[in-house]
PDB file of C-alpha atoms in Angstrom:
ATOM      1  CA  MET A   1      42.734 -35.770 -57.032  1.00 64.00           C
ATOM      2  CA  ARG A   2      39.174 -36.634 -57.890  1.00 74.00           C
ATOM      3  CA  PRO A   3      36.735 -38.049 -55.355  1.00 78.00           C
ATOM      4  CA  LEU A   4      36.021 -41.782 -55.412  1.00 74.00           C
ATOM      5  CA  THR A   5      32.707 -43.003 -56.612  1.00 83.00           C
ATOM      6  CA  ALA A   6      30.467 -44.960 -54.235  1.00 79.00           C
ATOM      7  CA  PRO A   7      31.406 -48.380 -55.680  1.00 80.00           C
ATOM      8  CA  ALA A   8      35.114 -47.465 -55.540  1.00 78.00           C
ATOM      9  CA  ARG A   9      34.790 -46.326 -51.926  1.00 79.00           C
ATOM     10  CA  LEU A  10      33.069 -49.633 -51.084  1.00 78.00           C
ATOM     11  CA  ILE A  11      35.878 -51.614 -52.717  1.00 82.00           C
ATOM     12  CA  VAL A  12      38.576 -49.593 -50.872  1.00 77.00           C
ATOM     13  CA  ALA A  13      36.735 -50.028 -47.554  1.00 78.00           C
ATOM     14  CA  THR A  14      36.334 -53.787 -48.096  1.00 78.00           C
ATOM     15  CA  VAL A  15      40.003 -54.250 -49.048  1.00 75.00           C
ATOM     16  CA  ALA A  16      41.113 -52.164 -46.053  1.00 73.00           C
ATOM     17  CA  THR A  17      38.885 -54.181 -43.713  1.00 74.00           C
ATOM     18  CA  LEU A  18      40.231 -57.462 -45.061  1.00 68.00           C
ATOM     19  CA  LEU A  19      43.814 -56.303 -44.739  1.00 67.00           C
ATOM     20  CA  LEU A  20      43.340 -55.006 -41.212  1.00 66.00           C
ATOM     21  CA  ALA A  21      41.400 -58.081 -40.105  1.00 64.00           C
ATOM     22  CA  SER A  22      44.338 -60.315 -40.977  1.00 61.00           C
ATOM     23  CA  CYS A  23      46.734 -58.120 -39.004  1.00 59.00           C
ATOM     24  CA  ALA A  24      45.545 -58.521 -35.446  1.00 57.00           C
ATOM     25  CA  VAL A  25      47.560 -56.488 -32.984  1.00 55.00           C
ATOM     26  CA  GLU A  26      47.815 -57.667 -29.408  1.00 58.00           C
ATOM     27  CA  TRP A  27      47.998 -54.930 -26.832  1.00 58.00           C
ATOM     28  CA  GLU A  28      48.848 -57.338 -24.032  1.00 64.00           C
ATOM     29  CA  ASN A  29      51.719 -56.249 -21.833  1.00 62.00           C
ATOM     30  CA  PRO A  30      53.533 -59.407 -20.663  1.00 60.00           C
ATOM     31  CA  LYS A  31      55.759 -57.546 -18.180  1.00 61.00           C
ATOM     32  CA  PRO A  32      53.188 -57.294 -15.344  1.00 63.00           C
ATOM     33  CA  ALA A  33      52.324 -60.988 -15.757  1.00 58.00           C
ATOM     34  CA  ARG A  34      56.005 -61.905 -15.443  1.00 55.00           C
ATOM     35  CA  GLN A  35      56.357 -59.678 -12.392  1.00 58.00           C
ATOM     36  CA  LEU A  36      53.360 -61.357 -10.759  1.00 56.00           C
ATOM     37  CA  ALA A  37      54.768 -64.805 -11.506  1.00 54.00           C
ATOM     38  CA  GLN A  38      58.123 -63.820 -10.016  1.00 54.00           C
ATOM     39  CA  GLY A  39      56.358 -62.355  -6.999  1.00 55.00           C
ATOM     40  CA  GLU A  40      54.668 -65.731  -6.435  1.00 59.00           C
ATOM     41  CA  GLN A  41      57.991 -67.539  -6.251  1.00 63.00           C
ATOM     42  CA  PRO A  42      59.853 -67.438  -2.947  1.00 60.00           C
ATOM     43  CA  PRO A  43      63.013 -65.361  -2.757  1.00 74.00           C
ATOM     44  CA  GLY A  44      66.225 -67.318  -3.139  1.00 84.00           C
ATOM     45  CA  SER A  45      67.721 -70.083  -5.228  1.00 89.00           C
ATOM     46  CA  ALA A  46      66.359 -73.631  -4.970  1.00 90.00           C
ATOM     47  CA  TYR A  47      69.737 -74.999  -6.057  1.00 93.00           C
ATOM     48  CA  LEU A  48      71.700 -73.166  -3.348  1.00 93.00           C
ATOM     49  CA  GLY A  49      69.015 -74.145  -0.841  1.00 92.00           C
ATOM     50  CA  TRP A  50      69.398 -77.794  -1.846  1.00 94.00           C
ATOM     51  CA  ARG A  51      73.143 -77.564  -1.226  1.00 94.00           C
ATOM     52  CA  VAL A  52      72.619 -76.108   2.264  1.00 93.00           C
ATOM     53  CA  TYR A  53      69.899 -78.656   2.973  1.00 92.00           C
ATOM     54  CA  GLN A  54      72.159 -81.564   2.015  1.00 93.00           C
ATOM     55  CA  ASP A  55      74.983 -80.155   4.120  1.00 91.00           C
ATOM     56  CA  ARG A  56      73.054 -79.179   7.264  1.00 90.00           C
ATOM     57  CA  CYS A  57      69.558 -80.722   7.300  1.00 90.00           C
ATOM     58  CA  ALA A  58      69.498 -84.028   5.404  1.00 90.00           C
ATOM     59  CA  ALA A  59      71.165 -86.048   8.165  1.00 89.00           C
ATOM     60  CA  CYS A  60      68.138 -85.528  10.424  1.00 88.00           C
ATOM     61  CA  HIS A  61      65.234 -84.750   8.077  1.00 90.00           C
ATOM     62  CA  GLY A  62      66.180 -87.226   5.334  1.00 91.00           C
ATOM     63  CA  VAL A  63      67.763 -86.727   1.930  1.00 91.00           C
ATOM     64  CA  ASP A  64      64.443 -85.758   0.337  1.00 88.00           C
ATOM     65  CA  ALA A  65      63.031 -83.822   3.368  1.00 90.00           C
ATOM     66  CA  GLN A  66      60.433 -86.501   4.056  1.00 89.00           C
ATOM     67  CA  GLY A  67      61.438 -87.015   7.671  1.00 86.00           C
ATOM     68  CA  THR A  68      63.140 -89.709   9.709  1.00 86.00           C
ATOM     69  CA  ALA A  69      62.667 -91.254  13.153  1.00 82.00           C
ATOM     70  CA  ASN A  70      64.439 -88.226  14.670  1.00 80.00           C
ATOM     71  CA  ALA A  71      63.033 -85.347  12.633  1.00 84.00           C
ATOM     72  CA  PRO A  72      59.702 -84.456  11.006  1.00 85.00           C
ATOM     73  CA  HIS A  73      58.560 -84.441   7.385  1.00 88.00           C
ATOM     74  CA  LEU A  74      59.397 -80.916   6.183  1.00 89.00           C
ATOM     75  CA  LEU A  75      57.451 -80.863   2.923  1.00 90.00           C
ATOM     76  CA  ARG A  76      54.101 -81.073   4.725  1.00 88.00           C
ATOM     77  CA  ARG A  77      55.180 -78.391   7.165  1.00 86.00           C
ATOM     78  CA  LEU A  78      56.353 -76.030   4.407  1.00 86.00           C
ATOM     79  CA  GLN A  79      52.887 -76.000   2.840  1.00 85.00           C
ATOM     80  CA  THR A  80      51.707 -73.809   5.725  1.00 85.00           C
ATOM     81  CA  LEU A  81      54.777 -71.618   6.272  1.00 82.00           C
ATOM     82  CA  GLY A  82      55.662 -68.366   4.569  1.00 85.00           C
ATOM     83  CA  PRO A  83      59.256 -67.155   4.224  1.00 88.00           C
ATOM     84  CA  ARG A  84      59.121 -64.944   7.333  1.00 87.00           C
ATOM     85  CA  GLU A  85      57.824 -67.762   9.551  1.00 88.00           C
ATOM     86  CA  PHE A  86      60.354 -70.190   8.122  1.00 87.00           C
ATOM     87  CA  VAL A  87      63.273 -67.843   8.832  1.00 88.00           C
ATOM     88  CA  SER A  88      61.996 -67.276  12.351  1.00 87.00           C
ATOM     89  CA  LEU A  89      61.675 -70.994  13.064  1.00 87.00           C
ATOM     90  CA  VAL A  90      65.039 -71.937  11.621  1.00 88.00           C
ATOM     91  CA  LEU A  91      67.104 -69.087  13.024  1.00 87.00           C
ATOM     92  CA  TYR A  92      65.381 -67.937  16.218  1.00 82.00           C
ATOM     93  CA  ARG A  93      62.798 -70.435  17.431  1.00 69.00           C
ATOM     94  CA  TYR A  94      65.001 -72.025  20.030  1.00 53.00           C
ATOM     95  CA  ASP A  95      66.143 -68.847  21.810  1.00 46.00           C
ATOM     96  CA  ALA A  96      63.976 -69.731  24.818  1.00 42.00           C
ATOM     97  CA  THR A  97      66.136 -72.794  25.513  1.00 43.00           C
ATOM     98  CA  LEU A  98      69.258 -70.639  25.702  1.00 41.00           C
ATOM     99  CA  GLN A  99      68.037 -67.936  28.096  1.00 40.00           C
ATOM    100  CA  GLY A 100      69.541 -69.549  31.207  1.00 40.00           C
ATOM    101  CA  GLU A 101      72.993 -69.989  29.693  1.00 41.00           C
ATOM    102  CA  PRO A 102      75.821 -67.516  30.191  1.00 43.00           C
ATOM    103  CA  ALA A 103      76.323 -65.092  27.297  1.00 44.00           C
ATOM    104  CA  ALA A 104      79.725 -66.627  26.487  1.00 46.00           C
ATOM    105  CA  THR A 105      78.196 -70.021  25.622  1.00 45.00           C
ATOM    106  CA  ARG A 106      75.013 -68.725  23.988  1.00 48.00           C
ATOM    107  CA  GLY A 107      76.669 -68.273  20.584  1.00 51.00           C
ATOM    108  CA  SER A 108      78.728 -71.441  20.676  1.00 56.00           C
ATOM    109  CA  ARG A 109      77.488 -74.300  18.485  1.00 56.00           C
ATOM    110  CA  GLU A 110      79.464 -76.780  20.575  1.00 60.00           C
ATOM    111  CA  ALA A 111      77.603 -75.654  23.707  1.00 61.00           C
ATOM    112  CA  GLN A 112      74.305 -76.476  21.958  1.00 55.00           C
ATOM    113  CA  VAL A 113      75.423 -79.769  20.424  1.00 58.00           C
ATOM    114  CA  ALA A 114      77.072 -81.362  23.488  1.00 61.00           C
ATOM    115  CA  PRO A 115      73.861 -81.831  25.550  1.00 56.00           C
ATOM    116  CA  LEU A 116      72.059 -83.228  22.509  1.00 51.00           C
ATOM    117  CA  MET A 117      74.730 -85.825  21.872  1.00 55.00           C
ATOM    118  CA  GLU A 118      74.500 -87.071  25.482  1.00 59.00           C
ATOM    119  CA  ARG A 119      70.841 -88.070  24.951  1.00 54.00           C
ATOM    120  CA  ARG A 120      71.601 -91.021  22.694  1.00 54.00           C
ATOM    121  CA  ASN A 121      68.282 -92.906  22.965  1.00 52.00           C
ATOM    122  CA  GLN A 122      65.983 -89.878  22.924  1.00 54.00           C
ATOM    123  CA  PRO A 123      64.868 -87.894  19.888  1.00 54.00           C
ATOM    124  CA  LEU A 124      67.104 -84.941  19.151  1.00 56.00           C
ATOM    125  CA  ALA A 125      65.827 -81.373  19.355  1.00 68.00           C
ATOM    126  CA  MET A 126      66.615 -79.139  16.413  1.00 74.00           C
ATOM    127  CA  PRO A 127      69.365 -76.640  17.242  1.00 74.00           C
ATOM    128  CA  ALA A 128      69.044 -72.926  16.510  1.00 78.00           C
ATOM    129  CA  TRP A 129      70.891 -72.081  13.303  1.00 85.00           C
ATOM    130  CA  ARG A 130      71.326 -68.308  13.650  1.00 84.00           C
ATOM    131  CA  ASP A 131      75.020 -68.631  14.510  1.00 85.00           C
ATOM    132  CA  GLU A 132      75.789 -70.993  11.647  1.00 87.00           C
ATOM    133  CA  PRO A 133      77.134 -68.703   8.872  1.00 87.00           C
ATOM    134  CA  ARG A 134      76.181 -70.894   5.924  1.00 88.00           C
ATOM    135  CA  VAL A 135      72.592 -71.428   7.093  1.00 88.00           C
ATOM    136  CA  ASN A 136      72.196 -67.809   8.148  1.00 84.00           C
ATOM    137  CA  ALA A 137      73.459 -66.540   4.786  1.00 88.00           C
ATOM    138  CA  HIS A 138      71.314 -68.965   2.759  1.00 90.00           C
ATOM    139  CA  VAL A 139      68.158 -69.346   4.845  1.00 91.00           C
ATOM    140  CA  LEU A 140      65.984 -67.900   2.035  1.00 92.00           C
ATOM    141  CA  ASP A 141      67.642 -70.262  -0.446  1.00 93.00           C
ATOM    142  CA  LEU A 142      66.794 -73.103   1.927  1.00 93.00           C
ATOM    143  CA  TYR A 143      63.193 -71.872   2.000  1.00 93.00           C
ATOM    144  CA  ALA A 144      63.119 -71.612  -1.808  1.00 92.00           C
ATOM    145  CA  TYR A 145      64.250 -75.237  -2.134  1.00 92.00           C
ATOM    146  CA  LEU A 146      61.908 -76.685   0.491  1.00 92.00           C
ATOM    147  CA  SER A 147      58.864 -74.722  -0.648  1.00 91.00           C
ATOM    148  CA  ALA A 148      59.518 -75.699  -4.282  1.00 91.00           C
ATOM    149  CA  ARG A 149      59.692 -79.349  -3.168  1.00 91.00           C
ATOM    150  CA  ALA A 150      56.500 -78.960  -1.113  1.00 90.00           C
ATOM    151  CA  GLU A 151      54.640 -77.418  -4.069  1.00 89.00           C
ATOM    152  CA  GLY A 152      55.930 -80.010  -6.549  1.00 88.00           C
ATOM    153  CA  ARG A 153      57.884 -77.468  -8.633  1.00 89.00           C
ATOM    154  CA  VAL A 154      61.135 -79.302  -7.866  1.00 87.00           C
ATOM    155  CA  GLY A 155      61.418 -83.054  -7.654  1.00 88.00           C
ATOM    156  CA  ALA A 156      63.533 -85.171  -5.352  1.00 87.00           C
ATOM    157  CA  GLY A 157      67.253 -84.971  -5.944  1.00 86.00           C
ATOM    158  CA  LYS A 158      69.495 -82.194  -7.152  1.00 88.00           C
ATOM    159  CA  PRO A 159      67.664 -79.273  -8.819  1.00 88.00           C
ATOM    160  CA  ALA A 160      69.109 -77.463 -11.832  1.00 84.00           C
ATOM    161  CA  PRO A 161      71.474 -74.595 -10.908  1.00 82.00           C
TER     162      PRO A 161
END
C-alpha cells in the first residue's frame, strides 16, 4: 500500500471529521438519574394509600384530606413530615393516652373508640392506628398518597393504580 499524498490525507481527514461530527455519541448514563428520582419519591403506592385513606381517614379529615370541623388539613401538615415522622404519628403518637389502661384493653380498638363516642359535642381526638391491621400494613402507602397530594403530584380523587 502506498502512502497518501498530503492533499489526499487532508481529504481523508476532512471526510472523517465530517462523518464523526454527524455521529454524536452520548455517554450519559440514565440509570443513576432514574435511581435518584425514585429515591426522591416516598416508599409505597399512592393508589393503595388512597384506598386506605378513603376507608379509615376520610370520614374525619375530609375526602380530599383538606380537613373538617373535627380534624385538621393534612396536606399542609404533610409538607413538613418525612415518612418516619408520619409513621410515628399515625401508629404510635397516642401511646401516652393509653399508659393508665390495663394491658388487656390497651390493644382493643373498641376500648379506644367508646370514650370518644361519648363526647358528642367536643372535637374527637385521633385514635392510635397501630392495632388496625389495614392501616399498619399500608401506612407507607398512606404516606405516599398524602405526600403526593401535598406536593401536587396527585390531584384530588382516585389516583391511577
